Short mmCIF file of C-alpha atoms and ligand atoms in Angstrom, two decimals:
data_model
loop_
_atom_site.label_atom_id
_atom_site.label_comp_id
_atom_site.label_asym_id
_atom_site.label_seq_id
_atom_site.Cartn_x
_atom_site.Cartn_y
_atom_site.Cartn_z
CA UNK A 1 -1.09 -10.35 -32.60
CA UNK A 2 -2.47 -6.89 -31.90
CA UNK A 3 -0.05 -4.05 -31.23
CA UNK A 4 -1.21 -3.81 -27.65
CA UNK A 5 -0.76 -7.49 -26.93
CA UNK A 6 2.79 -7.28 -28.33
CA UNK A 7 3.70 -4.77 -25.63
CA UNK A 8 4.04 -6.58 -22.28
CA UNK A 9 3.52 -3.35 -20.38
CA UNK A 10 1.30 -4.93 -17.78
CA UNK A 11 4.10 -7.40 -17.27
CA UNK A 12 6.56 -4.58 -16.78
CA UNK A 13 4.73 -3.36 -13.73
CA UNK A 14 4.32 -6.89 -12.39
CA UNK A 15 7.02 -8.79 -10.60
CA UNK A 16 8.00 -11.74 -12.72
CA UNK A 17 9.02 -14.24 -10.12
CA UNK A 18 10.57 -16.73 -12.53
CA UNK A 19 12.45 -19.88 -11.52
CA UNK A 20 15.22 -20.75 -10.76
CA UNK A 21 15.78 -17.65 -8.62
CA UNK A 22 12.30 -17.64 -7.11
CA UNK A 23 10.43 -20.61 -5.67
CA UNK A 24 6.88 -21.18 -4.45
CA UNK A 25 7.55 -19.63 -1.05
CA UNK A 26 8.57 -16.35 -2.76
CA UNK A 27 5.51 -16.38 -4.99
CA UNK A 28 3.09 -17.09 -2.17
CA UNK A 29 4.74 -14.45 0.05
CA UNK A 30 4.38 -11.87 -2.73
CA UNK A 31 0.74 -12.78 -3.45
CA UNK A 32 -0.36 -12.72 0.19
CA UNK A 33 1.65 -9.56 0.95
CA UNK A 34 0.08 -7.76 -1.98
CA UNK A 35 -3.40 -8.81 -0.87
CA UNK A 36 -2.62 -7.57 2.66
CA UNK A 37 -1.21 -4.22 1.50
CA UNK A 38 -4.11 -3.65 -0.90
CA UNK A 39 -6.74 -4.46 1.72
CA UNK A 40 -5.28 -3.04 4.93
CA UNK A 41 -2.86 -0.28 3.93
CA UNK A 42 -3.55 1.11 0.42
CA UNK A 43 -7.02 2.55 1.21
CA UNK A 44 -5.51 4.74 3.96
CA UNK A 45 -2.19 5.98 2.57
CA UNK A 46 -3.50 9.41 1.52
CA UNK A 47 -5.19 10.06 4.86
CA UNK A 48 -2.20 8.85 6.88
CA UNK A 49 0.15 11.01 4.83
CA UNK A 50 -2.03 14.07 5.47
CA UNK A 51 -2.28 13.17 9.17
CA UNK A 52 1.51 12.90 9.39
CA UNK A 53 1.45 9.50 11.06
CA UNK A 54 0.14 5.96 10.82
CA UNK A 55 -2.13 4.68 13.61
CA UNK A 56 -0.79 2.14 16.08
CA UNK A 57 -3.34 -0.36 14.72
CA UNK A 58 -1.43 -0.37 11.42
CA UNK A 59 1.72 -1.52 13.24
CA UNK A 60 -0.30 -4.28 14.88
CA UNK A 61 -1.87 -5.30 11.55
CA UNK A 62 1.60 -5.55 9.93
CA UNK A 63 2.76 -7.60 12.91
CA UNK A 64 -0.27 -9.91 12.78
CA UNK A 65 0.30 -10.49 9.06
CA UNK A 66 3.94 -11.38 9.70
CA UNK A 67 5.61 -8.38 8.08
CA UNK A 68 7.24 -7.06 11.24
CA UNK A 69 8.71 -10.44 12.14
CA UNK A 70 10.07 -11.37 8.69
CA UNK A 71 13.58 -12.79 9.04
CA UNK A 72 13.71 -12.50 12.84
CA UNK A 73 14.10 -15.54 15.15
CA UNK A 74 11.01 -17.63 15.96
CA UNK A 75 11.97 -17.45 19.67
CA UNK A 76 10.92 -13.79 19.67
CA UNK A 77 7.80 -14.26 17.56
CA UNK A 78 9.47 -13.84 14.18
CA UNK A 79 9.75 -16.07 11.13
CA UNK A 80 13.24 -16.88 9.85
CA UNK A 81 12.90 -20.52 8.73
CA UNK A 82 13.15 -20.59 4.92
CA UNK A 83 13.34 -16.78 4.66
CA UNK A 84 16.09 -15.45 2.40
CA UNK A 85 17.21 -12.19 0.76
CA UNK A 86 14.60 -12.60 -2.00
CA UNK A 87 11.71 -12.47 0.49
CA UNK A 88 13.09 -9.17 1.79
CA UNK A 89 13.55 -7.80 -1.73
CA UNK A 90 9.96 -8.77 -2.64
CA UNK A 91 8.75 -7.01 0.51
CA UNK A 92 10.52 -3.77 -0.42
CA UNK A 93 9.36 -3.94 -4.04
CA UNK A 94 5.76 -4.35 -2.89
CA UNK A 95 6.08 -1.42 -0.48
CA UNK A 96 7.48 0.63 -3.38
CA UNK A 97 4.65 -0.38 -5.69
CA UNK A 98 2.22 0.95 -3.10
CA UNK A 99 3.63 4.41 -3.85
CA UNK A 100 3.60 5.66 -0.26
CA UNK A 101 7.17 5.82 1.00
CA UNK A 102 6.25 7.63 4.22
CA UNK A 103 3.80 4.92 5.23
CA UNK A 104 6.32 2.21 4.32
CA UNK A 105 9.05 3.92 6.36
CA UNK A 106 6.82 4.50 9.38
CA UNK A 107 5.95 0.80 9.42
CA UNK A 108 9.48 -0.45 8.75
CA UNK A 109 11.89 1.36 11.12
CA UNK A 110 12.29 -1.97 12.94
CA UNK A 111 14.33 -3.08 9.92
CA UNK A 112 17.13 -0.66 10.90
CA UNK A 113 16.55 -0.55 14.67
CA UNK A 114 16.11 -4.21 15.62
CA UNK A 115 19.01 -5.94 13.78
CA UNK A 116 21.72 -4.27 15.93
CA UNK A 117 19.84 -5.38 19.07
CA UNK A 118 19.69 -8.97 17.83
CA UNK A 119 23.30 -8.89 16.63
CA UNK A 120 24.84 -7.23 19.69
CA UNK A 121 22.40 -7.24 22.61
CA UNK A 122 22.54 -9.52 25.66
CA UNK A 123 20.08 -12.44 25.85
CA UNK A 124 18.08 -10.53 28.49
CA UNK A 125 17.87 -7.40 26.36
CA UNK A 126 16.84 -9.32 23.24
CA UNK A 127 14.16 -11.23 25.16
CA UNK A 128 12.80 -7.98 26.60
CA UNK A 129 12.79 -5.86 23.44
CA UNK A 130 12.45 -8.08 20.34
CA UNK A 131 9.02 -9.65 21.13
CA UNK A 132 7.53 -6.20 21.83
CA UNK A 133 8.76 -4.87 18.49
CA UNK A 134 7.83 -7.95 16.47
CA UNK A 135 4.30 -7.97 17.95
CA UNK A 136 3.81 -4.33 16.96
CA UNK A 137 3.54 -3.21 20.60
CA UNK A 138 6.72 -1.12 20.50
CA UNK A 139 8.40 1.05 17.88
CA UNK A 140 12.16 0.96 17.42
CA UNK A 141 14.44 3.09 15.21
CA UNK A 142 18.09 3.87 14.62
CA UNK A 143 19.79 7.17 15.49
CA UNK A 144 23.17 7.72 13.86
CA UNK A 145 22.95 11.11 12.10
CA UNK A 146 23.81 14.32 13.96
CA UNK A 147 23.68 18.00 13.00
CA UNK A 148 27.48 17.89 12.63
CA UNK A 149 27.88 14.34 11.28
CA UNK A 150 25.78 12.86 8.47
CA UNK A 151 27.78 11.19 5.72
CA UNK A 152 30.84 11.33 7.96
CA UNK A 153 29.46 8.83 10.48
CA UNK A 154 32.82 8.40 12.21
CA UNK A 155 32.72 12.11 13.12
CA UNK A 156 29.72 11.79 15.44
CA UNK A 157 29.99 13.67 18.73
CA UNK A 158 27.09 12.56 20.99
CA UNK A 159 28.99 11.57 24.10
CA UNK A 160 28.21 8.63 26.43
CA UNK A 161 30.27 8.90 29.63
CA UNK A 162 30.60 5.76 31.76
CA UNK A 163 29.05 6.42 35.18
CA UNK A 164 28.59 3.59 37.70
CA UNK A 165 26.46 0.86 36.12
CA UNK A 166 25.55 2.92 33.08
CA UNK A 167 26.29 5.74 30.67
CA UNK A 168 25.22 9.38 30.70
CA UNK A 169 24.34 10.76 27.24
CA UNK A 170 24.82 14.33 26.03
CA UNK A 171 24.38 15.48 22.45
CA UNK A 172 21.98 15.74 19.54
CA UNK A 173 20.70 13.40 16.84
CA UNK A 174 18.77 14.63 13.83
CA UNK A 175 16.59 13.40 10.91
CA UNK A 176 15.64 10.30 12.92
CA UNK A 177 12.80 8.30 11.30
CA UNK A 178 10.15 7.35 13.83
CA UNK A 179 12.00 9.42 16.42
CA UNK A 180 8.89 11.19 17.72
CA UNK A 181 7.08 7.95 18.56
CA UNK A 182 9.89 5.43 19.11
CA UNK A 183 9.85 3.43 22.34
CA UNK A 184 13.46 2.43 21.70
CA UNK A 185 16.29 3.84 19.63
CA UNK A 186 19.60 2.18 18.85
CA UNK A 187 21.85 5.23 19.27
CA UNK A 188 25.41 5.61 17.98
CA UNK A 189 27.49 7.39 20.62
CA UNK A 190 31.08 8.32 21.25
CA UNK A 191 32.51 6.36 24.16
CA UNK A 192 36.18 6.56 23.19
CA UNK A 193 38.63 8.57 21.12
CA UNK A 194 37.85 10.30 17.84
CA UNK A 195 37.16 8.23 14.72
CA UNK A 196 35.35 4.96 14.02
CA UNK A 197 37.17 3.09 16.82
CA UNK A 198 35.60 5.26 19.53
CA UNK A 199 31.96 4.64 18.57
CA UNK A 200 29.55 2.40 20.51
CA UNK A 201 25.89 1.53 20.02
CA UNK A 202 23.44 1.79 22.92
CA UNK A 203 19.79 0.83 23.09
CA UNK A 204 18.01 3.81 24.61
CA UNK A 205 14.64 3.52 26.30
CA UNK A 206 12.99 6.69 25.03
CA UNK A 207 10.91 7.14 28.20
CA UNK A 208 14.10 7.92 30.14
CA UNK A 209 14.43 11.40 31.67
CA UNK A 210 16.86 13.76 29.92
CA UNK A 211 15.52 13.22 26.39
CA UNK A 212 13.61 15.80 24.36
CA UNK A 213 12.27 15.28 20.85
CA UNK A 214 11.22 17.85 18.23
CA UNK A 215 9.42 17.09 14.97
CA UNK A 216 10.98 18.10 11.64
CA UNK A 217 8.43 19.00 8.93
CA UNK A 218 9.66 17.87 5.53
CA UNK A 219 9.15 17.71 1.76
CA UNK A 220 7.81 14.15 1.58
CA UNK A 221 7.43 10.95 3.64
CA UNK A 222 4.79 12.85 5.66
CA UNK A 223 3.38 9.72 7.30
CA UNK A 224 6.80 8.95 8.74
CA UNK A 225 7.62 11.29 11.61
CA UNK A 226 11.19 12.60 11.57
CA UNK A 227 12.77 14.01 14.74
CA UNK A 228 15.64 15.88 16.27
CA UNK A 229 16.54 14.24 19.57
CA UNK A 230 18.37 16.04 22.36
CA UNK A 231 20.14 14.04 25.08
CA UNK A 232 20.84 16.09 28.19
CA UNK A 233 22.08 13.72 30.88
CA UNK A 234 19.91 10.72 29.90
CA UNK A 235 21.06 7.54 31.73
CA UNK A 236 21.39 4.25 29.89
CA UNK A 237 22.26 1.01 31.75
CA UNK A 238 25.51 -0.75 30.76
CA UNK A 239 23.34 -3.80 30.00
CA UNK A 240 21.96 -1.86 27.00
CA UNK A 241 25.31 -1.84 25.21
CA UNK A 242 24.99 -3.41 21.72
CA UNK A 243 28.20 -5.20 20.75
CA UNK A 244 31.53 -4.46 22.42
CA UNK A 245 32.44 -1.11 23.95
CA UNK A 246 33.94 1.07 21.17
CA UNK A 247 32.82 -1.67 18.74
CA UNK A 248 29.63 -0.09 17.38
CA UNK A 249 30.94 0.95 13.98
CA UNK A 250 30.96 -2.50 12.33
CA UNK A 251 27.35 -3.05 13.51
CA UNK A 252 26.32 0.27 11.95
CA UNK A 253 28.06 -0.58 8.67
CA UNK A 254 26.45 -4.03 8.49
CA UNK A 255 23.06 -2.38 8.99
CA UNK A 256 23.72 0.06 6.16
CA UNK A 257 23.97 -2.77 3.61
CA UNK A 258 20.51 -4.11 4.51
CA UNK A 259 19.02 -0.61 4.56
CA UNK A 260 20.51 0.32 1.19
CA UNK A 261 19.30 -2.85 -0.52
CA UNK A 262 15.80 -2.25 0.88
CA UNK A 263 15.86 1.39 -0.26
CA UNK A 264 17.01 0.34 -3.74
CA UNK A 265 14.24 -2.25 -4.05
CA UNK A 266 11.61 0.20 -2.76
CA UNK A 267 12.78 2.80 -5.30
CA UNK A 268 12.48 0.25 -8.11
CA UNK A 269 8.98 -0.64 -6.85
CA UNK A 270 8.01 3.06 -6.85
CA UNK A 271 9.37 3.38 -10.39
CA UNK A 272 7.11 0.49 -11.44
CA UNK A 273 4.19 2.34 -9.89
CA UNK A 274 5.10 5.44 -11.92
CA UNK A 275 5.13 3.35 -15.10
CA UNK A 276 1.86 1.60 -14.23
CA UNK A 277 0.02 4.87 -13.57
CA UNK A 278 1.54 6.53 -16.64
CA UNK A 279 0.52 3.61 -18.88
CA UNK A 280 -3.02 3.57 -17.53
CA UNK A 281 -3.34 7.32 -18.08
CA UNK A 282 -1.76 7.27 -21.55
CA UNK A 283 -4.21 4.57 -22.66
CA UNK A 284 -7.19 6.52 -21.34
CA UNK A 285 -6.43 10.19 -21.96
CA UNK A 286 -7.04 11.60 -25.45
CA UNK A 287 -5.37 14.70 -26.93
CA UNK A 288 -5.55 15.95 -30.51
CA UNK A 289 -8.04 13.18 -31.35
CA UNK A 290 -5.81 10.28 -30.27
CA UNK A 291 -4.86 8.41 -27.12
CA UNK A 292 -1.78 9.89 -25.43
CA UNK A 293 -0.23 6.45 -25.92
CA UNK A 294 -0.54 6.92 -29.68
CA UNK A 295 1.78 9.94 -29.69
CA UNK A 296 5.32 8.82 -30.44
CA UNK A 297 6.96 11.06 -27.84
CA UNK A 298 4.79 9.56 -25.10
CA UNK A 299 5.46 6.01 -26.32
CA UNK A 300 9.19 6.71 -26.10
CA UNK A 301 8.83 8.01 -22.55
CA UNK A 302 7.03 4.81 -21.53
CA UNK A 303 9.62 2.59 -23.19
CA UNK A 304 12.48 4.55 -21.61
CA UNK A 305 10.93 3.91 -18.20
CA UNK A 306 10.32 0.25 -19.01
CA UNK A 307 13.87 -0.48 -20.22
CA UNK A 308 15.49 1.20 -17.22
CA UNK A 309 13.19 -0.53 -14.73
CA UNK A 310 13.88 -3.92 -16.33
CA UNK A 311 17.64 -3.34 -16.14
CA UNK A 312 17.54 -2.22 -12.49
CA UNK A 313 15.28 -5.13 -11.56
CA UNK A 314 17.68 -7.62 -13.18
CA UNK A 315 20.62 -6.14 -11.24
CA UNK A 316 18.60 -6.15 -8.02
CA UNK A 317 17.84 -9.85 -8.45
CA UNK A 318 21.46 -10.63 -9.26
CA UNK A 319 22.62 -8.83 -6.09
CA UNK A 320 19.99 -10.58 -3.96
CA UNK A 321 21.08 -13.93 -5.40
CA UNK A 322 24.72 -13.19 -4.57
CA UNK A 323 23.75 -12.08 -1.07
CA UNK A 324 21.85 -15.33 -0.56
CA UNK A 325 24.91 -17.26 -1.74
CA UNK A 326 27.11 -15.44 0.78
CA UNK A 327 29.16 -13.63 -1.90
CA UNK A 328 30.54 -10.08 -1.41
CA UNK A 329 27.96 -7.46 -2.44
CA UNK A 330 28.75 -4.19 -0.63
CA UNK A 331 29.99 -2.33 -3.75
CA UNK A 332 27.07 -3.60 -5.85
CA UNK A 333 24.53 -2.66 -3.19
CA UNK A 334 26.01 0.85 -2.99
CA UNK A 335 25.90 1.37 -6.77
CA UNK A 336 22.50 -0.31 -7.09
CA UNK A 337 21.07 2.19 -4.63
CA UNK A 338 22.51 5.04 -6.71
CA UNK A 339 21.02 3.50 -9.85
CA UNK A 340 17.64 2.97 -8.20
CA UNK A 341 17.36 6.52 -6.85
CA UNK A 342 18.24 7.97 -10.28
CA UNK A 343 15.69 5.60 -11.84
CA UNK A 344 12.99 6.72 -9.41
CA UNK A 345 13.85 10.38 -10.09
CA UNK A 346 13.58 9.76 -13.85
CA UNK A 347 10.34 7.77 -13.63
CA UNK A 348 8.68 10.24 -11.24
CA UNK A 349 9.47 13.05 -13.67
CA UNK A 350 8.36 11.21 -16.80
CA UNK A 351 5.16 9.89 -15.20
CA UNK A 352 4.35 13.36 -13.91
CA UNK A 353 4.91 14.75 -17.41
CA UNK A 354 2.56 12.14 -18.93
CA UNK A 355 -0.17 12.77 -16.35
CA UNK A 356 0.16 16.53 -16.87
CA UNK A 357 -1.74 18.73 -14.41
CA UNK A 358 -3.37 15.67 -12.83
CA UNK A 359 0.02 14.67 -11.40
CA UNK A 360 0.27 17.93 -9.47
CA UNK A 361 -2.96 17.40 -7.55
CA UNK A 362 -2.42 16.32 -3.97
CA UNK A 363 -3.22 12.72 -3.11
CA UNK A 364 -2.21 10.98 -6.33
CA UNK A 365 0.58 8.40 -6.13
CA UNK A 366 2.74 10.24 -8.68
CA UNK A 367 2.48 13.51 -6.76
CA UNK A 368 3.53 11.69 -3.57
CA UNK A 369 6.36 9.73 -5.20
CA UNK A 370 7.70 12.94 -6.77
CA UNK A 371 8.04 14.40 -3.25
CA UNK A 372 9.83 11.26 -2.03
CA UNK A 373 12.61 11.19 -4.60
CA UNK A 374 15.11 13.42 -2.81
CA UNK A 375 15.21 11.49 0.46
CA UNK A 376 15.92 8.28 -1.45
CA UNK A 377 18.89 9.97 -3.17
CA UNK A 378 20.28 11.28 0.14
CA UNK A 379 19.17 9.07 3.05
CA UNK A 380 21.03 5.91 4.09
CA UNK A 381 24.08 7.03 2.10
CA UNK A 382 23.96 9.73 -0.58
CA UNK A 383 24.85 9.13 -4.22
CA UNK A 384 28.28 10.77 -3.83
CA UNK A 385 29.16 8.80 -0.70
CA UNK A 386 28.01 5.47 -2.16
CA UNK A 387 29.96 5.92 -5.40
CA UNK A 388 33.05 6.69 -3.36
CA UNK A 389 32.45 3.65 -1.15
CA UNK A 390 32.11 1.43 -4.23
CA UNK A 391 35.31 2.90 -5.68
CA UNK A 392 37.19 1.95 -2.50
CA UNK A 393 35.60 -1.52 -2.40
CA UNK A 394 36.46 -2.24 -6.00
CA UNK A 395 40.06 -1.10 -5.53
CA UNK A 396 40.02 1.89 -7.91
C1 FAD B 1 13.63 11.95 5.86
C2 FAD B 1 14.94 11.47 6.40
C3 FAD B 1 14.97 10.38 7.26
C4 FAD B 1 16.19 9.95 7.82
N1 FAD B 1 16.18 8.93 8.73
C5 FAD B 1 17.33 8.66 9.42
C6 FAD B 1 17.31 7.72 10.51
O1 FAD B 1 16.28 7.09 10.81
N2 FAD B 1 18.45 7.53 11.21
C7 FAD B 1 19.62 8.19 10.91
O2 FAD B 1 20.62 7.97 11.58
N3 FAD B 1 19.66 9.07 9.87
C8 FAD B 1 18.55 9.33 9.13
N4 FAD B 1 18.58 10.21 8.09
C9 FAD B 1 19.84 10.89 7.78
C10 FAD B 1 20.48 10.52 6.44
O3 FAD B 1 21.03 9.24 6.49
C11 FAD B 1 21.52 11.62 6.14
O4 FAD B 1 20.77 12.77 5.73
C12 FAD B 1 22.51 11.24 5.09
O5 FAD B 1 23.37 10.25 5.58
C13 FAD B 1 23.37 12.44 4.62
O6 FAD B 1 23.87 13.16 5.69
P1 FAD B 1 23.67 14.76 5.74
O7 FAD B 1 22.25 15.06 5.46
O8 FAD B 1 24.23 15.26 7.02
O9 FAD B 1 24.50 15.34 4.54
P2 FAD B 1 26.13 15.76 4.52
O10 FAD B 1 26.87 14.65 5.09
O11 FAD B 1 26.20 17.09 5.20
O12 FAD B 1 26.32 15.89 3.00
C14 FAD B 1 25.75 16.97 2.23
C15 FAD B 1 26.02 16.72 0.75
O13 FAD B 1 27.43 16.71 0.54
C16 FAD B 1 27.81 15.48 -0.08
N5 FAD B 1 29.09 15.06 0.47
C17 FAD B 1 29.43 14.88 1.77
N6 FAD B 1 30.71 14.46 1.88
C18 FAD B 1 31.18 14.37 0.60
C19 FAD B 1 32.42 13.97 0.04
N7 FAD B 1 33.43 13.53 0.80
N8 FAD B 1 32.58 14.01 -1.30
C20 FAD B 1 31.55 14.42 -2.10
N9 FAD B 1 30.34 14.80 -1.62
C21 FAD B 1 30.16 14.77 -0.29
C22 FAD B 1 26.72 14.48 0.26
O14 FAD B 1 26.64 13.48 -0.71
C23 FAD B 1 25.49 15.36 0.26
O15 FAD B 1 25.03 15.49 -1.06
C24 FAD B 1 17.40 10.60 7.48
C25 FAD B 1 17.36 11.68 6.56
C26 FAD B 1 16.16 12.11 6.03
C27 FAD B 1 16.17 13.29 5.09
#
């Protein structure tokens, strides 16, 4: 066996969808999704990142393929029959492998905005909103974070005062993904006393008067617009309440688990992309009369990436399997996200080092992934907050 054949590096960047965890439906979903992303999305990621947004046609293409409806009820145009946690994990891994986190985020805000509507909205509200989102005709996001309340979600101050048959909103949300273009936002508001027990969730129609939005330029995720949103007397009908009055906090927490697992899987996918590009470069590029891959220091870097990716992937699959079996996973999801963001940080650095100056030139996947590392370590629950959450969950 040649030395090269003995190194399953190409395998390391592939998803090995082995039985018994994965079945044919997972494999065919992964194959068709990859074909779709390669044909319809990959050729445009650089241009969309530079433009700072994805075109509306991309939302419609994702919807037509079935991405936007994955896991949602058939009654609203989705596909939930036979869909499990592994299909979602595969989806996030494939988005990560694409190496364009901003594009992935811009096309996926429904994954944090729509579940609270389906879990807590009235039948009328669900029937009005869900089909529009699933068909790609409307954009939905989630607005929890405020200038004065990020990690400390229960400290949020945006007020919703009951007034006749609705609520009047006053306050400010910040760092909201898709906030500039969203048709709907699920907004966490204070309807009661201080603390988690006074928080409600409202679905806000973003065309309502009394709402202003401002864009926030940022380090990475350029294709995903991020907004500050100011509510100054915006009216929201009582019928748009998601879940019970003062009962929004559990809905927000449930959402966080899904978001964190998706972010972890996407980070692992991006780490695979770093390894794939670094391997390709190291096999091609020659220095001091040899391939980069023939220098021992570079070989160690590649193997350090490989071993950490394989370990994170195994943990990801174990967590997804437990989730599918209905077992408790909150602490593992929290720590897995920490592990995955540190992995992505490590792989982005090592791949950049292997590519040298080429990795610093705008438009390459490594350059983009390097800019996306920090938001993965902070957004959806920072490393410090998630370790603390896991410590509480595990009874330390
Ligand atoms: C690009 C981007 C997109 C985002 N999209 C959305 C979105 O769509 N919707 C939404 O609601 N939010 C969104 N967020 C917000 C994100 O979830 C928050 O940034 C995150 O929860 C952290 O809150 P913060 O930035 O206010 O940091 P803070 O809460 O101010 O924390 C600052 C630092 O202090 C640390 N820290 C805080 N408390 C403790 C403690 N008790 N012990 C130890 N360390 C602590 C944190 O870990 C962090 O490192 C987005 C953020 C970004 C950057």
